[in-house]
Short mmCIF file of N, CA, C and O in Angstrom, two decimals:
data_model
loop_
_atom_site.label_atom_id
_atom_site.label_comp_id
_atom_site.label_asym_id
_atom_site.label_seq_id
_atom_site.Cartn_x
_atom_site.Cartn_y
_atom_site.Cartn_z
N MET A 1 -5.93 -12.92 19.26
CA MET A 1 -6.07 -13.35 17.88
C MET A 1 -5.33 -12.38 16.96
O MET A 1 -5.54 -11.18 17.02
N GLU A 2 -4.48 -12.91 16.12
CA GLU A 2 -3.68 -12.07 15.22
C GLU A 2 -4.55 -11.57 14.07
O GLU A 2 -5.27 -12.33 13.44
N GLN A 3 -4.48 -10.26 13.81
CA GLN A 3 -5.25 -9.67 12.72
C GLN A 3 -4.58 -9.98 11.39
O GLN A 3 -3.39 -9.80 11.24
N LYS A 4 -5.35 -10.42 10.43
CA LYS A 4 -4.87 -10.68 9.08
C LYS A 4 -5.35 -9.54 8.19
O LYS A 4 -6.53 -9.42 7.92
N GLY A 5 -4.45 -8.71 7.76
CA GLY A 5 -4.82 -7.60 6.90
C GLY A 5 -5.31 -6.39 7.69
O GLY A 5 -5.49 -6.45 8.89
N LEU A 6 -5.52 -5.31 6.98
CA LEU A 6 -5.98 -4.07 7.59
C LEU A 6 -7.46 -3.90 7.31
O LEU A 6 -7.92 -4.13 6.20
N ARG A 7 -8.17 -3.51 8.32
CA ARG A 7 -9.60 -3.28 8.16
C ARG A 7 -9.94 -1.92 8.76
O ARG A 7 -9.39 -1.52 9.76
N GLY A 8 -10.88 -1.25 8.12
CA GLY A 8 -11.33 0.02 8.66
C GLY A 8 -10.61 1.19 8.02
O GLY A 8 -9.91 1.06 7.03
N SER A 9 -10.81 2.33 8.63
CA SER A 9 -10.16 3.54 8.14
C SER A 9 -9.75 4.37 9.33
O SER A 9 -10.27 4.22 10.43
N ALA A 10 -8.80 5.22 9.08
CA ALA A 10 -8.31 6.13 10.12
C ALA A 10 -7.81 7.38 9.43
O ALA A 10 -7.28 7.31 8.33
N PRO A 11 -7.99 8.53 10.07
CA PRO A 11 -7.50 9.75 9.45
C PRO A 11 -5.97 9.73 9.35
O PRO A 11 -5.29 9.22 10.24
N ALA A 12 -5.49 10.23 8.26
CA ALA A 12 -4.04 10.33 8.05
C ALA A 12 -3.76 11.74 7.57
O ALA A 12 -4.67 12.50 7.25
N ARG A 13 -2.50 12.08 7.53
CA ARG A 13 -2.17 13.42 7.04
C ARG A 13 -0.89 13.37 6.22
O ARG A 13 -0.13 12.41 6.28
N ILE A 14 -0.71 14.40 5.46
CA ILE A 14 0.50 14.59 4.66
C ILE A 14 1.28 15.69 5.36
O ILE A 14 0.74 16.77 5.63
N ASP A 15 2.56 15.44 5.66
CA ASP A 15 3.34 16.47 6.35
C ASP A 15 3.83 17.53 5.38
O ASP A 15 3.56 17.48 4.18
N GLU A 16 4.53 18.51 5.89
CA GLU A 16 4.99 19.65 5.08
C GLU A 16 5.96 19.24 3.98
O GLU A 16 6.16 19.98 3.02
N LYS A 17 6.57 18.06 4.08
CA LYS A 17 7.47 17.56 3.04
C LYS A 17 6.77 16.64 2.05
O LYS A 17 7.39 16.05 1.20
N GLY A 18 5.45 16.50 2.19
CA GLY A 18 4.67 15.68 1.27
C GLY A 18 4.67 14.20 1.61
O GLY A 18 4.28 13.37 0.79
N ARG A 19 5.06 13.84 2.83
CA ARG A 19 5.10 12.44 3.24
C ARG A 19 3.79 12.05 3.89
O ARG A 19 3.24 12.81 4.69
N LEU A 20 3.31 10.88 3.55
CA LEU A 20 2.10 10.35 4.15
C LEU A 20 2.44 9.82 5.54
O LEU A 20 3.37 9.03 5.70
N LYS A 21 1.69 10.25 6.52
CA LYS A 21 1.86 9.76 7.88
C LYS A 21 0.83 8.66 8.11
O LYS A 21 -0.37 8.93 8.22
N ILE A 22 1.28 7.42 8.11
CA ILE A 22 0.39 6.28 8.28
C ILE A 22 -0.05 6.23 9.74
O ILE A 22 0.78 6.30 10.64
N PRO A 23 -1.35 6.11 9.98
CA PRO A 23 -1.84 6.07 11.36
C PRO A 23 -1.18 4.94 12.16
O PRO A 23 -0.93 3.85 11.65
N THR A 24 -0.90 5.22 13.41
CA THR A 24 -0.22 4.30 14.30
C THR A 24 -0.90 2.94 14.36
O THR A 24 -0.24 1.91 14.41
N ILE A 25 -2.24 2.93 14.33
CA ILE A 25 -2.95 1.66 14.45
C ILE A 25 -2.63 0.71 13.29
O ILE A 25 -2.77 -0.49 13.44
N PHE A 26 -2.18 1.24 12.16
CA PHE A 26 -1.82 0.40 11.02
C PHE A 26 -0.31 0.20 10.89
O PHE A 26 0.15 -0.83 10.43
N ARG A 27 0.46 1.21 11.26
CA ARG A 27 1.91 1.20 11.02
C ARG A 27 2.60 0.00 11.65
O ARG A 27 3.38 -0.71 11.00
N GLY A 28 2.35 -0.26 12.92
CA GLY A 28 3.00 -1.37 13.60
C GLY A 28 2.61 -2.71 13.02
O GLY A 28 3.45 -3.60 12.85
N LEU A 29 1.33 -2.86 12.69
CA LEU A 29 0.84 -4.11 12.11
C LEU A 29 1.51 -4.39 10.76
O LEU A 29 1.96 -5.50 10.49
N ILE A 30 1.59 -3.37 9.91
CA ILE A 30 2.24 -3.52 8.61
C ILE A 30 3.69 -3.93 8.80
O ILE A 30 4.17 -4.89 8.18
N HIS A 31 4.39 -3.22 9.64
CA HIS A 31 5.81 -3.49 9.85
C HIS A 31 6.04 -4.89 10.44
O HIS A 31 6.89 -5.64 9.97
N ASP A 32 5.26 -5.25 11.43
CA ASP A 32 5.43 -6.55 12.09
C ASP A 32 5.12 -7.73 11.16
O ASP A 32 5.80 -8.74 11.20
N GLN A 33 4.10 -7.60 10.32
CA GLN A 33 3.70 -8.71 9.47
C GLN A 33 4.40 -8.75 8.12
O GLN A 33 4.51 -9.81 7.52
N HIS A 34 4.87 -7.58 7.63
CA HIS A 34 5.38 -7.54 6.26
C HIS A 34 6.72 -6.82 6.09
O HIS A 34 7.26 -6.79 5.00
N GLY A 35 7.22 -6.19 7.13
CA GLY A 35 8.46 -5.44 7.01
C GLY A 35 8.21 -3.98 6.69
O GLY A 35 7.07 -3.54 6.57
N PRO A 36 9.29 -3.20 6.55
CA PRO A 36 9.15 -1.75 6.42
C PRO A 36 8.85 -1.24 5.01
O PRO A 36 8.46 -0.09 4.85
N ASP A 37 9.01 -2.06 3.98
CA ASP A 37 8.85 -1.56 2.61
C ASP A 37 7.40 -1.60 2.16
O ASP A 37 6.70 -2.60 2.31
N LEU A 38 6.95 -0.48 1.57
CA LEU A 38 5.57 -0.30 1.16
C LEU A 38 5.47 0.17 -0.27
O LEU A 38 6.41 0.76 -0.81
N PHE A 39 4.32 -0.04 -0.86
CA PHE A 39 3.98 0.54 -2.16
C PHE A 39 2.68 1.29 -1.94
O PHE A 39 1.69 0.72 -1.48
N VAL A 40 2.67 2.58 -2.23
CA VAL A 40 1.52 3.44 -1.98
C VAL A 40 0.98 3.94 -3.32
O VAL A 40 1.73 4.41 -4.17
N THR A 41 -0.33 3.84 -3.50
CA THR A 41 -0.96 4.33 -4.71
C THR A 41 -2.33 4.90 -4.36
O THR A 41 -2.82 4.74 -3.25
N SER A 42 -2.93 5.57 -5.31
CA SER A 42 -4.27 6.13 -5.12
C SER A 42 -5.07 5.87 -6.38
O SER A 42 -4.57 6.05 -7.49
N LEU A 43 -6.30 5.44 -6.20
CA LEU A 43 -7.18 5.23 -7.35
C LEU A 43 -7.91 6.51 -7.72
O LEU A 43 -8.29 6.70 -8.86
N THR A 44 -8.12 7.38 -6.74
CA THR A 44 -8.93 8.57 -6.96
C THR A 44 -8.21 9.88 -6.68
O THR A 44 -8.69 10.94 -7.05
N GLY A 45 -7.10 9.83 -5.96
CA GLY A 45 -6.43 11.04 -5.52
C GLY A 45 -6.97 11.54 -4.20
O GLY A 45 -6.43 12.47 -3.61
N GLU A 46 -8.05 10.93 -3.70
CA GLU A 46 -8.65 11.34 -2.43
C GLU A 46 -8.34 10.37 -1.30
O GLU A 46 -8.51 10.72 -0.14
N CYS A 47 -7.95 9.17 -1.63
CA CYS A 47 -7.59 8.18 -0.61
C CYS A 47 -6.42 7.35 -1.16
O CYS A 47 -6.14 7.39 -2.35
N VAL A 48 -5.76 6.66 -0.27
CA VAL A 48 -4.61 5.87 -0.71
C VAL A 48 -4.85 4.39 -0.45
O VAL A 48 -5.66 4.01 0.40
N ARG A 49 -4.13 3.59 -1.19
CA ARG A 49 -4.03 2.17 -0.94
C ARG A 49 -2.58 1.89 -0.61
O ARG A 49 -1.68 2.32 -1.34
N ILE A 50 -2.39 1.21 0.49
CA ILE A 50 -1.04 0.89 0.96
C ILE A 50 -0.86 -0.61 0.87
O ILE A 50 -1.62 -1.37 1.47
N TYR A 51 0.14 -1.02 0.11
CA TYR A 51 0.45 -2.43 -0.05
C TYR A 51 1.81 -2.71 0.56
O TYR A 51 2.79 -2.04 0.19
N PRO A 52 1.91 -3.68 1.46
CA PRO A 52 3.25 -4.12 1.86
C PRO A 52 3.96 -4.59 0.58
O PRO A 52 3.33 -5.18 -0.30
N MET A 53 5.24 -4.30 0.45
CA MET A 53 5.95 -4.60 -0.79
C MET A 53 5.83 -6.06 -1.22
O MET A 53 5.61 -6.32 -2.41
N PRO A 54 5.92 -7.04 -0.31
CA PRO A 54 5.75 -8.43 -0.77
C PRO A 54 4.36 -8.68 -1.39
O PRO A 54 4.24 -9.42 -2.37
N VAL A 55 3.33 -8.04 -0.87
CA VAL A 55 1.98 -8.18 -1.42
C VAL A 55 1.91 -7.53 -2.79
O VAL A 55 1.35 -8.08 -3.74
N TRP A 56 2.50 -6.32 -2.93
CA TRP A 56 2.49 -5.62 -4.22
C TRP A 56 3.25 -6.43 -5.28
O TRP A 56 2.78 -6.56 -6.41
N LEU A 57 4.40 -6.97 -4.92
CA LEU A 57 5.18 -7.75 -5.88
C LEU A 57 4.42 -8.99 -6.32
O LEU A 57 4.46 -9.37 -7.50
N HIS A 58 3.69 -9.62 -5.40
CA HIS A 58 2.86 -10.78 -5.75
C HIS A 58 1.76 -10.36 -6.74
O HIS A 58 1.51 -11.05 -7.73
N LEU A 59 1.12 -9.22 -6.47
CA LEU A 59 0.08 -8.71 -7.36
C LEU A 59 0.65 -8.40 -8.75
O LEU A 59 0.05 -8.78 -9.76
N GLU A 60 1.80 -7.75 -8.80
CA GLU A 60 2.44 -7.47 -10.09
C GLU A 60 2.75 -8.75 -10.85
O GLU A 60 2.56 -8.83 -12.06
N ARG A 61 3.24 -9.76 -10.13
CA ARG A 61 3.59 -11.04 -10.76
C ARG A 61 2.33 -11.69 -11.35
O ARG A 61 2.34 -12.17 -12.48
N LYS A 62 1.23 -11.68 -10.58
CA LYS A 62 -0.02 -12.25 -11.07
C LYS A 62 -0.51 -11.50 -12.31
O LYS A 62 -0.97 -12.12 -13.27
N LEU A 63 -0.44 -10.18 -12.28
CA LEU A 63 -0.88 -9.39 -13.44
C LEU A 63 -0.01 -9.65 -14.67
O LEU A 63 -0.52 -9.72 -15.78
N SER A 64 1.30 -9.81 -14.45
CA SER A 64 2.19 -10.03 -15.59
C SER A 64 1.97 -11.39 -16.25
O SER A 64 2.30 -11.58 -17.41
N GLU A 65 1.39 -12.33 -15.50
CA GLU A 65 1.11 -13.66 -16.04
C GLU A 65 -0.20 -13.70 -16.83
O GLU A 65 -0.46 -14.65 -17.56
N MET A 66 -1.03 -12.67 -16.68
CA MET A 66 -2.32 -12.62 -17.39
C MET A 66 -2.10 -12.15 -18.82
O MET A 66 -1.20 -11.35 -19.09
N PRO A 67 -2.96 -12.59 -19.73
CA PRO A 67 -2.90 -12.04 -21.10
C PRO A 67 -3.16 -10.53 -21.05
O PRO A 67 -3.91 -10.05 -20.20
N ALA A 68 -2.53 -9.81 -21.96
CA ALA A 68 -2.65 -8.34 -21.97
C ALA A 68 -4.09 -7.87 -22.08
O ALA A 68 -4.43 -6.80 -21.60
N SER A 69 -4.97 -8.67 -22.67
CA SER A 69 -6.36 -8.26 -22.86
C SER A 69 -7.31 -8.84 -21.80
O SER A 69 -8.52 -8.66 -21.91
N HIS A 70 -6.78 -9.46 -20.76
CA HIS A 70 -7.62 -10.05 -19.72
C HIS A 70 -8.41 -8.94 -19.02
O HIS A 70 -7.84 -7.92 -18.62
N PRO A 71 -9.73 -9.10 -18.86
CA PRO A 71 -10.56 -8.04 -18.26
C PRO A 71 -10.09 -7.58 -16.88
O PRO A 71 -10.12 -6.38 -16.59
N ALA A 72 -9.67 -8.50 -16.02
CA ALA A 72 -9.22 -8.11 -14.68
C ALA A 72 -7.96 -7.27 -14.76
O ALA A 72 -7.79 -6.30 -14.02
N ARG A 73 -7.06 -7.64 -15.65
CA ARG A 73 -5.81 -6.87 -15.83
C ARG A 73 -6.12 -5.47 -16.36
O ARG A 73 -5.59 -4.47 -15.87
N LEU A 74 -6.98 -5.39 -17.35
CA LEU A 74 -7.34 -4.10 -17.93
C LEU A 74 -8.05 -3.21 -16.91
O LEU A 74 -7.78 -2.01 -16.84
N LYS A 75 -8.93 -3.81 -16.10
CA LYS A 75 -9.65 -3.04 -15.08
C LYS A 75 -8.65 -2.47 -14.06
O LYS A 75 -8.73 -1.30 -13.69
N PHE A 76 -7.70 -3.30 -13.62
CA PHE A 76 -6.71 -2.83 -12.66
C PHE A 76 -5.88 -1.71 -13.25
O PHE A 76 -5.69 -0.67 -12.62
N LEU A 77 -5.38 -1.90 -14.46
CA LEU A 77 -4.53 -0.88 -15.08
C LEU A 77 -5.30 0.40 -15.36
O LEU A 77 -4.75 1.49 -15.28
N ASP A 78 -6.59 0.28 -15.65
CA ASP A 78 -7.42 1.46 -15.91
C ASP A 78 -7.67 2.25 -14.63
O ASP A 78 -7.70 3.47 -14.64
N ARG A 79 -7.83 1.54 -13.50
CA ARG A 79 -8.18 2.20 -12.24
C ARG A 79 -6.99 2.68 -11.44
O ARG A 79 -7.12 3.55 -10.61
N LYS A 80 -5.83 2.10 -11.64
CA LYS A 80 -4.69 2.51 -10.82
C LYS A 80 -4.21 3.88 -11.27
O LYS A 80 -4.30 4.26 -12.41
N SER A 81 -3.74 4.62 -10.32
CA SER A 81 -3.28 5.98 -10.58
C SER A 81 -1.83 5.96 -11.05
O SER A 81 -1.09 5.02 -10.80
N THR A 82 -1.42 6.99 -11.70
CA THR A 82 -0.01 7.14 -12.03
C THR A 82 0.77 7.68 -10.84
O THR A 82 1.97 7.81 -10.89
N ARG A 83 0.06 7.97 -9.76
CA ARG A 83 0.72 8.45 -8.53
C ARG A 83 1.15 7.26 -7.70
O ARG A 83 0.51 6.90 -6.73
N LEU A 84 2.22 6.63 -8.09
CA LEU A 84 2.71 5.45 -7.40
C LEU A 84 4.01 5.78 -6.70
O LEU A 84 4.82 6.55 -7.20
N ASN A 85 4.24 5.16 -5.56
CA ASN A 85 5.44 5.48 -4.81
C ASN A 85 5.87 4.31 -3.95
O ASN A 85 5.07 3.76 -3.22
N SER A 86 7.12 3.93 -4.07
CA SER A 86 7.69 2.95 -3.15
C SER A 86 8.23 3.72 -1.95
O SER A 86 8.77 4.80 -2.08
N SER A 87 8.08 3.14 -0.78
CA SER A 87 8.52 3.81 0.43
C SER A 87 8.81 2.77 1.50
O SER A 87 8.77 1.58 1.24
N HIS A 88 9.09 3.26 2.68
CA HIS A 88 9.25 2.36 3.82
C HIS A 88 8.75 3.05 5.07
O HIS A 88 8.69 4.27 5.13
N THR A 89 8.35 2.24 6.05
CA THR A 89 7.87 2.82 7.31
C THR A 89 9.04 3.26 8.15
O THR A 89 10.11 2.66 8.11
N ASP A 90 8.82 4.31 8.89
CA ASP A 90 9.83 4.80 9.82
C ASP A 90 9.43 4.31 11.21
O ASP A 90 8.78 5.02 11.96
N ILE A 91 9.80 3.10 11.51
CA ILE A 91 9.40 2.46 12.75
C ILE A 91 10.05 3.14 13.96
O ILE A 91 9.54 3.10 15.06
N SER A 92 11.17 3.83 13.74
CA SER A 92 11.86 4.49 14.84
C SER A 92 11.04 5.61 15.46
O SER A 92 11.27 5.99 16.59
N ARG A 93 10.07 6.12 14.75
CA ARG A 93 9.23 7.22 15.27
C ARG A 93 7.95 6.71 15.90
O ARG A 93 7.10 7.49 16.27
N MET A 94 7.79 5.41 16.00
CA MET A 94 6.58 4.87 16.60
C MET A 94 6.60 5.08 18.09
O MET A 94 7.62 4.86 18.74
N PRO A 95 5.48 5.51 18.67
CA PRO A 95 5.44 5.66 20.12
C PRO A 95 5.50 4.30 20.79
O PRO A 95 5.07 3.31 20.23
N SER A 96 6.02 4.26 22.00
CA SER A 96 6.11 2.99 22.74
C SER A 96 4.76 2.57 23.25
O SER A 96 3.93 3.32 23.54
#
């Protein structure tokens, strides 16, 4: 059965260059279902949210269609961090 979306949590780390190392259990699934491009953000600075780029672009499009004073839009903009980063997965480093 094909998994739809990511569930659960797994320890991750930041390397010496400040790059987030996405756990292997999620990396292959993200790449296979959505491609290598990601959008990474944090609501608290203690954990991250990883969006495949097509999912993030869809979310941005939905938000841009809402009135500026819509409660859901305001809640999202209030909770999202300014620590946003576009990136891509390095599938070449995945173990076989």
